[in-house]
N, CA, C and O of each residue as an XYZ file, in Angstrom:
700
protein
N      12.779     19.082      3.376
C      11.917     17.926      3.270
C      10.475     18.414      3.109
O      10.036     19.315      3.824
N       9.760     17.828      2.188
C       8.367     18.213      1.927
C       7.451     17.138      2.514
O       7.464     15.989      2.073
N       6.655     17.527      3.515
C       5.790     16.553      4.179
C       4.347     17.041      4.177
O       4.058     18.210      3.924
N       3.459     16.105      4.469
C       2.038     16.397      4.613
C       1.619     15.911      5.986
O       1.843     14.753      6.339
N       1.008     16.797      6.759
C       0.567     16.461      8.117
C      -0.941     16.656      8.189
O      -1.449     17.701      7.782
N      -1.660     15.662      8.702
C      -3.093     15.830      8.913
C      -3.282     16.706     10.137
O      -2.598     16.532     11.145
N      -4.218     17.654     10.050
C      -4.374     18.613     11.137
C      -5.826     18.967     11.373
O      -6.659     18.907     10.469
N      -6.109     19.339     12.610
C      -7.457     19.775     12.986
C      -7.683     21.250     12.667
O      -8.822     21.717     12.657
N      -6.599     21.988     12.404
C      -6.684     23.420     12.128
C      -5.806     23.765     10.927
O      -4.889     23.016     10.589
N      -6.089     24.902     10.282
C      -5.314     25.286      9.099
C      -4.028     26.052      9.415
O      -3.676     27.003      8.717
N      -3.330     25.628     10.477
C      -2.099     26.328     10.855
C      -1.154     25.358     11.564
O      -1.479     24.182     11.729
N       0.000     25.843     11.979
C       1.016     24.992     12.603
C       0.688     24.621     14.044
O       1.360     23.774     14.633
N      -0.343     25.249     14.621
C      -0.730     24.950     15.996
C      -1.821     23.893     16.096
O      -2.198     23.494     17.199
N      -2.330     23.437     14.963
C      -3.354     22.399     14.970
C      -2.758     21.057     15.375
O      -1.606     20.756     15.064
N      -3.546     20.267     16.062
C      -3.115     18.917     16.463
C      -3.278     17.953     15.298
O      -4.110     18.154     14.413
N      -2.468     16.906     15.317
C      -2.593     15.891     14.276
C      -3.970     15.245     14.372
O      -4.453     14.930     15.460
N      -4.584     15.058     13.221
C      -5.895     14.407     13.173
C      -5.751     12.930     13.473
O      -4.711     12.329     13.203
N      -6.804     12.346     14.035
C      -6.774     10.937     14.429
C      -6.810      9.990     13.243
O      -6.260      8.891     13.320
N      -7.450     10.393     12.135
C      -7.606      9.496     10.987
C      -7.176     10.201      9.709
O      -7.653     11.293      9.402
N      -6.282      9.579      8.976
C      -5.727     10.150      7.756
C      -6.808     10.565      6.766
O      -6.829     11.715      6.329
N      -7.689      9.671      6.412
C      -8.692      9.944      5.391
C      -9.783     10.902      5.809
O     -10.538     11.384      4.964
N      -9.882     11.190      7.105
C     -10.943     12.063      7.589
C     -10.397     13.355      8.182
O     -11.078     14.020      8.963
N      -9.184     13.706      7.816
C      -8.573     14.929      8.343
C      -9.341     16.157      7.872
O      -9.818     16.208      6.738
N      -9.455     17.138      8.751
C     -10.091     18.400      8.357
C      -9.181     19.172      7.409
O      -9.641     19.797      6.455
N      -7.883     19.116      7.690
C      -6.906     19.827      6.868
C      -5.684     18.948      6.641
O      -5.327     18.107      7.466
N      -5.065     19.171      5.506
C      -3.738     18.632      5.238
C      -2.808     19.840      5.205
O      -3.044     20.800      4.472
N      -1.765     19.782      5.997
C      -0.781     20.857      6.012
C       0.416     20.388      5.199
O       1.121     19.460      5.594
N       0.636     21.025      4.080
C       1.777     20.753      3.216
C       2.878     21.693      3.679
O       2.726     22.913      3.624
N       3.984     21.123      4.132
C       4.993     21.957      4.784
C       6.406     21.585      4.345
O       6.736     20.412      4.171
N       7.227     22.615      4.172
C       8.660     22.439      3.931
C       9.314     22.476      5.305
O       9.293     23.513      5.969
N       9.884     21.378      5.736
C      10.410     21.291      7.099
C      11.665     22.129      7.301
O      12.047     22.389      8.442
N      12.309     22.554      6.234
C      13.506     23.392      6.366
C      13.138     24.858      6.567
O      13.697     25.526      7.437
N      12.207     25.354      5.772
C      11.842     26.774      5.845
C      10.621     27.034      6.724
O      10.373     28.172      7.123
N       9.854     25.978      7.029
C       8.602     26.056      7.776
C       7.505     26.789      6.995
O       6.488     27.173      7.574
N       7.702     26.982      5.704
C       6.632     27.513      4.874
C       5.600     26.414      4.705
O       5.946     25.247      4.520
N       4.309     26.799      4.769
C       3.271     25.779      4.691
C       2.062     26.277      3.927
O       1.864     27.476      3.727
N       1.269     25.322      3.514
C      -0.014     25.590      2.869
C      -1.041     24.693      3.544
O      -0.830     23.485      3.651
N      -2.144     25.265      3.998
C      -3.226     24.492      4.605
C      -4.240     24.159      3.517
O      -4.777     25.050      2.859
N      -4.493     22.873      3.339
C      -5.419     22.415      2.310
C      -6.644     21.829      2.996
O      -6.538     20.795      3.656
N      -7.813     22.468      2.856
C      -9.013     21.899      3.480
C      -9.374     20.579      2.810
O      -9.317     20.454      1.587
N      -9.744     19.606      3.621
C     -10.089     18.294      3.080
C     -11.589     18.092      3.001
O     -12.083     17.528      2.024
N     -12.312     18.533      3.993
C     -13.752     18.259      4.037
C     -14.545     19.540      3.843
O     -14.366     20.525      4.558
N     -15.433     19.496      2.847
C     -16.368     20.594      2.625
C     -17.758     19.980      2.598
O     -18.035     19.101      1.782
N     -18.635     20.438      3.489
C     -19.988     19.888      3.615
C     -19.964     18.376      3.824
O     -20.802     17.654      3.285
N     -19.001     17.906      4.610
C     -18.928     16.484      4.947
C     -18.336     15.600      3.861
O     -18.266     14.385      4.044
N     -17.910     16.162      2.740
C     -17.336     15.383      1.643
C     -15.830     15.617      1.583
O     -15.374     16.760      1.602
N     -15.054     14.523      1.510
C     -13.614     14.663      1.341
C     -13.326     15.244     -0.031
O     -13.927     14.841     -1.027
N     -12.418     16.180     -0.075
C     -12.072     16.851     -1.319
C     -10.719     16.402     -1.872
O     -10.459     16.554     -3.065
N      -9.865     15.856     -1.027
C      -8.527     15.457     -1.439
C      -8.477     13.941     -1.522
O      -8.799     13.251     -0.555
N      -8.073     13.422     -2.676
C      -7.957     11.974     -2.839
C      -6.506     11.550     -2.641
O      -5.605     12.388     -2.644
N      -6.287     10.281     -2.471
C      -4.929      9.767     -2.332
C      -4.142     10.024     -3.622
O      -2.925     10.203     -3.580
N      -4.830     10.042     -4.762
C      -4.158     10.364     -6.027
C      -3.643     11.801     -6.007
O      -2.543     12.076     -6.487
N      -4.439     12.717     -5.451
C      -3.989     14.105     -5.314
C      -2.741     14.169     -4.444
O      -1.801     14.907     -4.738
N      -2.744     13.396     -3.382
C      -1.609     13.379     -2.455
C      -0.363     12.817     -3.136
O       0.735     13.342     -2.952
N      -0.527     11.761     -3.916
C       0.620     11.195     -4.624
C       1.228     12.209     -5.588
O       2.442     12.214     -5.794
N       0.409     13.057     -6.172
C       0.893     14.072     -7.109
C       1.648     15.210     -6.436
O       2.225     16.053     -7.123
N       1.657     15.252     -5.108
C       2.373     16.300     -4.385
C       3.869     15.999     -4.263
O       4.640     16.871     -3.864
N       4.283     14.794     -4.596
C       5.704     14.385     -4.548
C       6.301     14.627     -3.160
O       7.254     15.387     -2.992
N       5.713     13.962     -2.185
C       6.079     14.142     -0.783
C       7.256     13.263     -0.373
O       7.531     12.227     -0.978
N       7.937     13.715      0.676
C       8.991     12.918      1.296
C       8.440     12.090      2.447
O       9.028     11.070      2.807
N       7.317     12.512      3.032
C       6.727     11.788      4.162
C       5.326     12.303      4.448
O       4.941     13.394      4.028
N       4.567     11.474      5.186
C       3.239     11.839      5.671
C       3.207     11.558      7.164
O       3.727     10.545      7.632
N       2.583     12.480      7.910
C       2.425     12.300      9.352
C       0.943     12.423      9.670
O       0.285     13.378      9.257
N       0.422     11.444     10.411
C      -0.993     11.419     10.759
C      -1.171     10.692     12.088
O      -0.215     10.148     12.641
N      -2.400     10.689     12.593
C      -2.691      9.999     13.853
C      -2.912      8.507     13.672
O      -2.569      7.726     14.559
N      -3.470      8.097     12.554
C      -3.706      6.691     12.203
C      -3.827      6.599     10.702
O      -4.156      7.580     10.034
N      -3.559      5.415     10.167
C      -3.703      5.203      8.734
C      -4.239      3.806      8.481
O      -3.791      2.834      9.090
N      -5.203      3.716      7.577
C      -5.810      2.440      7.229
C      -5.006      1.697      6.178
O      -4.073      2.252      5.597
N      -5.362      0.449      5.932
C      -4.586     -0.398      5.032
C      -4.578      0.058      3.574
O      -3.556     -0.077      2.902
N      -5.680      0.588      3.074
C      -5.707      1.011      1.673
C      -4.747      2.159      1.410
O      -3.933      2.104      0.487
N      -4.849      3.197      2.227
C      -3.961      4.351      2.073
C      -2.521      3.965      2.369
O      -1.604      4.384      1.663
N      -2.319      3.168      3.413
C      -0.958      2.772      3.766
C      -0.296      2.018      2.618
O       0.842      2.317      2.256
N      -0.991      1.054      2.047
C      -0.423      0.249      0.969
C      -0.092      1.113     -0.245
O       0.962      0.944     -0.857
N      -0.976      2.028     -0.592
C      -0.734      2.913     -1.729
C       0.489      3.791     -1.488
O       1.335      3.933     -2.371
N       0.587      4.377     -0.307
C       1.728      5.226      0.014
C       3.012      4.408      0.098
O       4.073      4.863     -0.330
N       2.914      3.210      0.646
C       4.074      2.327      0.745
C       4.607      1.974     -0.642
O       5.817      1.988     -0.867
N       3.709      1.660     -1.567
C       4.121      1.343     -2.934
C       4.745      2.547     -3.632
O       5.588      2.383     -4.514
N       4.338      3.754     -3.244
C       4.905      4.976     -3.811
C       6.181      5.397     -3.062
O       6.766      6.437     -3.363
N       6.602      4.589     -2.096
C       7.815      4.841     -1.300
C       7.724      6.144     -0.508
O       8.701      6.882     -0.388
N       6.524      6.414      0.033
C       6.319      7.575      0.892
C       6.156      7.058      2.318
O       5.140      6.438      2.635
N       7.135      7.301      3.176
C       7.014      6.817      4.557
C       5.889      7.518      5.307
O       5.618      8.702      5.101
N       5.241      6.754      6.183
C       4.145      7.272      7.004
C       4.578      7.215      8.461
O       5.025      6.180      8.956
N       4.436      8.335      9.126
C       4.743      8.433     10.552
C       3.435      8.655     11.294
O       2.586      9.428     10.850
N       3.274      7.980     12.421
C       2.063      8.132     13.222
C       2.429      8.862     14.511
O       3.253      8.402     15.301
N       1.794     10.008     14.691
C       2.008     10.838     15.872
C       0.647     11.317     16.336
O      -0.164     11.787     15.538
N       0.402     11.194     17.624
C      -0.895     11.607     18.170
C      -0.699     12.705     19.212
O       0.303     12.742     19.927
N      -1.676     13.587     19.274
C      -1.734     14.651     20.290
C      -0.527     15.580     20.274
O      -0.064     16.024     21.325
N      -0.023     15.869     19.087
C       1.058     16.841     18.922
C       0.600     17.859     17.890
O      -0.226     17.552     17.031
N       1.137     19.068     17.974
C       0.842     20.075     16.967
C       1.688     19.801     15.725
O       2.656     19.041     15.767
N       1.303     20.432     14.630
C       2.070     20.286     13.385
C       3.505     20.748     13.618
O       4.448     20.106     13.156
N       3.669     21.844     14.325
C       5.009     22.365     14.621
C       5.824     21.350     15.427
O       7.000     21.131     15.134
N       5.211     20.731     16.437
C       5.909     19.718     17.241
C       6.284     18.496     16.391
O       7.346     17.901     16.578
N       5.406     18.136     15.467
C       5.667     17.013     14.570
C       6.921     17.279     13.740
O       7.778     16.407     13.598
N       7.019     18.495     13.193
C       8.187     18.852     12.376
C       9.462     18.781     13.216
O      10.487     18.279     12.756
N       9.393     19.281     14.436
C      10.559     19.235     15.326
C      10.977     17.790     15.600
O      12.167     17.475     15.575
N      10.004     16.909     15.863
C      10.306     15.495     16.107
C      10.904     14.828     14.873
O      11.845     14.041     14.977
N      10.356     15.143     13.720
C      10.846     14.565     12.469
C      12.262     15.046     12.172
O      13.130     14.249     11.817
N      12.494     16.346     12.317
C      13.826     16.907     12.055
C      14.881     16.378     13.017
O      16.049     16.260     12.648
N      14.482     16.059     14.244
C      15.439     15.560     15.240
C      15.731     14.066     15.068
O      16.620     13.523     15.724
N      14.982     13.411     14.187
C      15.204     11.978     13.965
C      14.530     11.089     14.985
O      14.799      9.888     15.024
N      13.657     11.646     15.816
C      12.987     10.870     16.857
C      11.849      9.995     16.333
O      11.415      9.066     17.015
N      11.374     10.284     15.141
C      10.248      9.517     14.597
C      10.736      8.399     13.693
O      11.710      8.557     12.956
N      10.058      7.286     13.759
C      10.322      6.151     12.878
C       9.047      5.865     12.095
O       7.953      5.905     12.658
N       9.177      5.576     10.797
C       7.972      5.282     10.016
C       7.312      3.986     10.471
O       7.982      3.063     10.933
N       5.995      3.931     10.335
C       5.271      2.704     10.672
C       5.483      1.692      9.545
O       5.702      2.066      8.393
N       5.416      0.430      9.890
C       5.647     -0.633      8.914
C       4.359     -1.327      8.500
O       4.370     -2.241      7.676
N       3.249     -0.885      9.081
C       1.955     -1.499      8.782
C       0.861     -0.486      9.100
O       1.100      0.478      9.828
N      -0.335     -0.699      8.558
C      -1.449      0.201      8.891
C      -1.721      0.180     10.391
O      -1.455     -0.814     11.066
N      -2.242      1.264     10.893
C      -2.569      1.335     12.318
C      -4.063      1.209     12.574
O      -4.513      1.279     13.717
N      -4.831      1.024     11.500
C      -6.275      0.818     11.607
C      -6.664     -0.353     10.729
O      -5.978     -0.672      9.758
N      -7.769     -0.991     11.079
C      -8.320     -2.053     10.241
C      -9.122     -1.418      9.119
O      -9.364     -0.211      9.112
N      -9.533     -2.254      8.168
C     -10.389     -1.757      7.085
C     -11.646     -1.137      7.657
O     -12.229     -1.645      8.615
N     -12.053     -0.035      7.059
C     -13.345      0.542      7.407
C     -14.378     -0.081      6.478
O     -14.004     -0.743      5.510
N     -15.647      0.108      6.743
C     -16.668     -0.441      5.852
C     -16.588      0.139      4.443
O     -17.217     -0.392      3.527
N     -15.832      1.212      4.252
C     -15.769      1.869      2.956
C     -14.557      1.462      2.146
O     -14.487      1.767      0.956
N     -13.599      0.781      2.755
C     -12.392      0.406      2.043
C     -12.634     -0.763      1.124
O     -13.433     -1.647      1.430
N     -11.963     -0.772      0.022
C     -11.996     -1.908     -0.889
C     -10.711     -2.682     -0.789
O     -10.613     -3.783     -1.331
N      -9.730     -2.145     -0.118
C      -8.420     -2.777     -0.076
C      -8.292     -3.735      1.070
O      -9.104     -3.738      1.995
N      -7.273     -4.544      1.003
C      -6.953     -5.439      2.096
C      -7.814     -6.680      2.100
O      -8.570     -6.939      1.164
N      -7.687     -7.433      3.159
C      -8.429     -8.668      3.302
C      -9.436     -8.532      4.421
O      -9.231     -7.766      5.363
N     -10.505     -9.262      4.319
C     -11.493     -9.220      5.379
C     -12.744     -9.923      4.929
O     -12.872    -10.293      3.762
N     -13.652    -10.108      5.831
C     -14.907    -10.756      5.468
C     -15.936     -9.690      5.178
O     -16.042     -8.695      5.894
N     -16.688     -9.907      4.129
C     -17.736     -8.957      3.790
C     -18.893     -9.100      4.763
O     -19.123    -10.171      5.325
N     -19.595     -8.038      4.949
C     -20.756     -8.076      5.826
C     -21.965     -7.658      5.025
O     -21.887     -6.767      4.180
N     -23.065     -8.292      5.288
C     -24.271     -7.961      4.538
C     -24.740     -6.565      4.917
O     -24.853     -6.235      6.098
N     -25.003     -5.774      3.937
C     -25.545     -4.436      4.121
C     -27.042     -4.536      3.887
O     -27.495     -5.491      3.257
N     -27.812     -3.597      4.364
C     -29.265     -3.659      4.301
C     -29.803     -4.213      2.983
O     -30.511     -5.219      2.981
N     -29.481     -3.578      1.880
C     -30.051     -3.987      0.610
C     -29.027     -4.591     -0.334
O     -29.406     -5.141     -1.367
N     -27.757     -4.507     -0.019
C     -26.713     -4.903     -0.954
C     -25.777     -5.927     -0.320
O     -24.814     -5.550      0.348
N     -26.047     -7.223     -0.520
C     -25.237     -8.240      0.133
C     -23.856     -8.450     -0.482
O     -23.038     -9.166      0.097
N     -23.574     -7.854     -1.626
C     -22.259     -8.073     -2.222
C     -21.275     -7.049     -1.713
O     -21.654     -5.961     -1.280
N     -20.011     -7.408     -1.772
C     -18.959     -6.500     -1.328
C     -18.510     -5.590     -2.444
O     -18.963     -5.705     -3.583
N     -17.620     -4.693     -2.107
C     -17.074     -3.785     -3.112
C     -16.065     -4.521     -3.961
O     -15.203     -5.237     -3.452
N     -16.181     -4.337     -5.245
C     -15.215     -4.922     -6.165
C     -14.024     -4.009     -6.318
O     -12.888     -4.406     -6.057
N     -14.276     -2.802     -6.737
C     -13.201     -1.824     -6.798
C     -13.476     -0.858     -5.665
O     -14.589     -0.344     -5.551
N     -12.508     -0.606     -4.844
C     -12.819      0.079     -3.614
C     -12.297      1.479     -3.506
O     -12.144      2.182     -4.505
N     -12.026      1.879     -2.296
C     -11.706      3.248     -2.027
C     -10.260      3.419     -1.608
O      -9.946      4.320     -0.829
N      -9.376      2.573     -2.108
C      -7.972      2.755     -1.792
C      -7.468      4.099     -2.283
O      -6.737      4.785     -1.569
N      -7.851      4.486     -3.499
C      -7.435      5.775     -4.038
C      -8.616      6.669     -4.353
O      -8.452      7.657     -5.068
N      -9.763      6.371     -3.863
C     -10.944      7.172     -4.157
C     -12.161      6.295     -4.033
O     -12.045      5.142     -3.617
N     -13.297      6.791     -4.372
C     -14.498      5.983     -4.279
C     -14.603      5.115     -5.511
O     -14.355      5.579     -6.624
N     -14.968      3.857     -5.324
C     -15.013      2.942     -6.448
C     -16.407      2.468     -6.753
O     -17.392      3.016     -6.257
N     -16.484      1.426     -7.591
C     -17.775      0.872     -7.972
C     -18.159     -0.210     -6.975
O     -17.301     -0.801     -6.321
N     -19.449     -0.459     -6.869
C     -19.902     -1.563     -6.040
C     -20.881     -1.106     -4.992
O     -21.132      0.088     -4.826
N     -21.420     -2.054     -4.302
C     -22.412     -1.771     -3.284
C     -22.068     -2.559     -2.035
O     -21.249     -3.477     -2.082
N     -22.675     -2.213     -0.941
C     -22.538     -3.001      0.278
C     -21.270     -2.680      1.037
O     -20.582     -1.701      0.746
N     -20.968     -3.522      2.020
C     -19.835     -3.274      2.885
C     -18.802     -4.376      2.840
O     -17.865     -4.351      3.638
N     -18.921     -5.322      1.965
C     -17.973     -6.422      1.933
C     -16.595     -5.954      1.532
O     -16.448     -5.026      0.737
N     -15.605     -6.587      2.074
C     -14.239     -6.252      1.730
C     -13.798     -7.146      0.587
O     -13.954     -8.365      0.661
N     -13.266     -6.579     -0.435
C     -12.751     -7.374     -1.545
C     -11.434     -8.015     -1.165
O     -10.686     -7.472     -0.352
N     -11.150     -9.151     -1.739
C      -9.840     -9.757     -1.535
C      -8.910     -9.128     -2.556
O      -9.081     -9.336     -3.757
N      -7.964     -8.391     -2.115
C      -7.070     -7.707     -3.031
C      -6.952     -6.255     -2.644
O      -7.246     -5.875     -1.511
N      -6.527     -5.458     -3.571
C      -6.260     -4.069     -3.257
C      -7.065     -3.160     -4.158
O      -6.484     -2.473     -4.999
N      -8.378     -3.129     -4.017
C      -9.202     -2.286     -4.874
C      -8.749     -0.849     -4.781
O      -8.794     -0.255     -3.703
N      -8.320     -0.286     -5.871
C      -7.797      1.071     -5.851
C      -8.409      1.893     -6.947
O      -7.729      2.189     -7.930
N      -9.654      2.275     -6.831
C     -10.248      3.142     -7.836
C      -9.681      4.539     -7.706
O      -9.656      5.096     -6.608
N      -9.226      5.115     -8.807
C      -8.751      6.493     -8.777
C      -9.928      7.435     -8.955
O     -10.771      7.219     -9.825
N      -9.990      8.456     -8.155
C     -11.042      9.455     -8.313
C     -12.334      9.049     -7.638
O     -12.391      8.054     -6.915
N     -13.340      9.811     -7.879
C     -14.630      9.565     -7.249
C     -15.591      8.976     -8.267
O     -15.396      9.136     -9.472
N     -16.597      8.316     -7.807
C     -17.621      7.792     -8.704
C     -17.290      6.407     -9.177
O     -17.361      5.461     -8.393
N     -16.934      6.251    -10.422
C     -16.737      4.931    -11.011
C     -15.335      4.390    -10.783
O     -15.060      3.256    -11.174
N     -14.464      5.127    -10.185
C     -13.168      4.671     -9.733
C     -12.377      3.838    -10.715
O     -12.354      2.611    -10.623
N     -11.748      4.480    -11.623
C     -10.873      3.795    -12.557
C      -9.534      3.637    -11.868
O      -9.077      4.590    -11.237
N      -8.889      2.508    -11.951
C      -7.680      2.439    -11.165
C      -6.717      1.346    -11.489
O      -6.775      0.710    -12.541
N      -5.811      1.144    -10.534
C      -4.690      0.244    -10.698
C      -4.952     -1.109    -10.108
O      -4.018     -1.698     -9.564
N      -6.102     -1.633    -10.166
C      -6.285     -2.945     -9.586
C      -7.741     -3.209     -9.320
O      -8.585     -2.320     -9.435
N      -8.020     -4.414     -8.971
C      -9.384     -4.808     -8.690
C      -9.431     -5.318     -7.264
O      -8.459     -5.881     -6.759
N     -10.543     -5.120     -6.633
C     -10.668     -5.526     -5.246
C     -11.045     -6.973     -5.069
O     -11.082     -7.435     -3.929
N     -11.320     -7.704     -6.091
C     -11.629     -9.105     -5.916
C     -13.114     -9.348     -5.796
O     -13.562    -10.456     -6.092
N     -13.875     -8.410     -5.395
C     -15.295     -8.489     -5.605
C     -16.198     -8.786     -4.459
O     -16.783     -7.837     -3.938
N     -16.374     -9.959     -4.017
C     -17.524    -10.271     -3.189
C     -17.186    -10.414     -1.715
O     -16.172    -11.007     -1.345
N     -18.049     -9.864     -0.891
C     -17.928    -10.076      0.537
C     -18.726    -11.321      0.915
O     -19.637    -11.720      0.189
N     -18.394    -11.920      2.023
C     -19.147    -13.081      2.496
C     -20.286    -12.604      3.349
O     -20.102    -11.780      4.245
N     -21.457    -13.116      3.078
C     -22.617    -12.788      3.910
C     -22.628    -13.705      5.113
O     -22.350    -14.899      5.005
N     -22.949    -13.139      6.250
C     -23.014    -13.960      7.473
C     -24.411    -13.981      8.004
O     -24.674    -14.616      9.025
């Protein structure tokens, strides 16, 4: 089985990271042979791995400490089960998965962050930009300004102008 585990360290002794999108490392591991590759995610505070990169890995499962609605929905549509495990090492996670003790989550374990374009929510006025994100960060950084949540599943692929598989619906509500 080929899985991806979010980790605080680039080895099998690292603990699962608390947030999928902010993991320091992604450990790509074959659960049968225990061969693994540590992929750094953050360099100088910038995420380097996008959800599109992850989809291209052809995974059987993902294990993390928490997952937000944008990433969860994208992985769910790709039929990649997500398991949530906290305070365990990557090695312990593999043992739990192989023993059948883990069950995939059926919904996100976190609410939308101010950076997500996916899901539903009320937009909030940002200092200079009262509109919400139209195309969001479900699969990367999208177009738009402010912190409003679009109605829909904004999924810009890649960074910058975020070309993607959907539109976020556009405007957040100012309060």
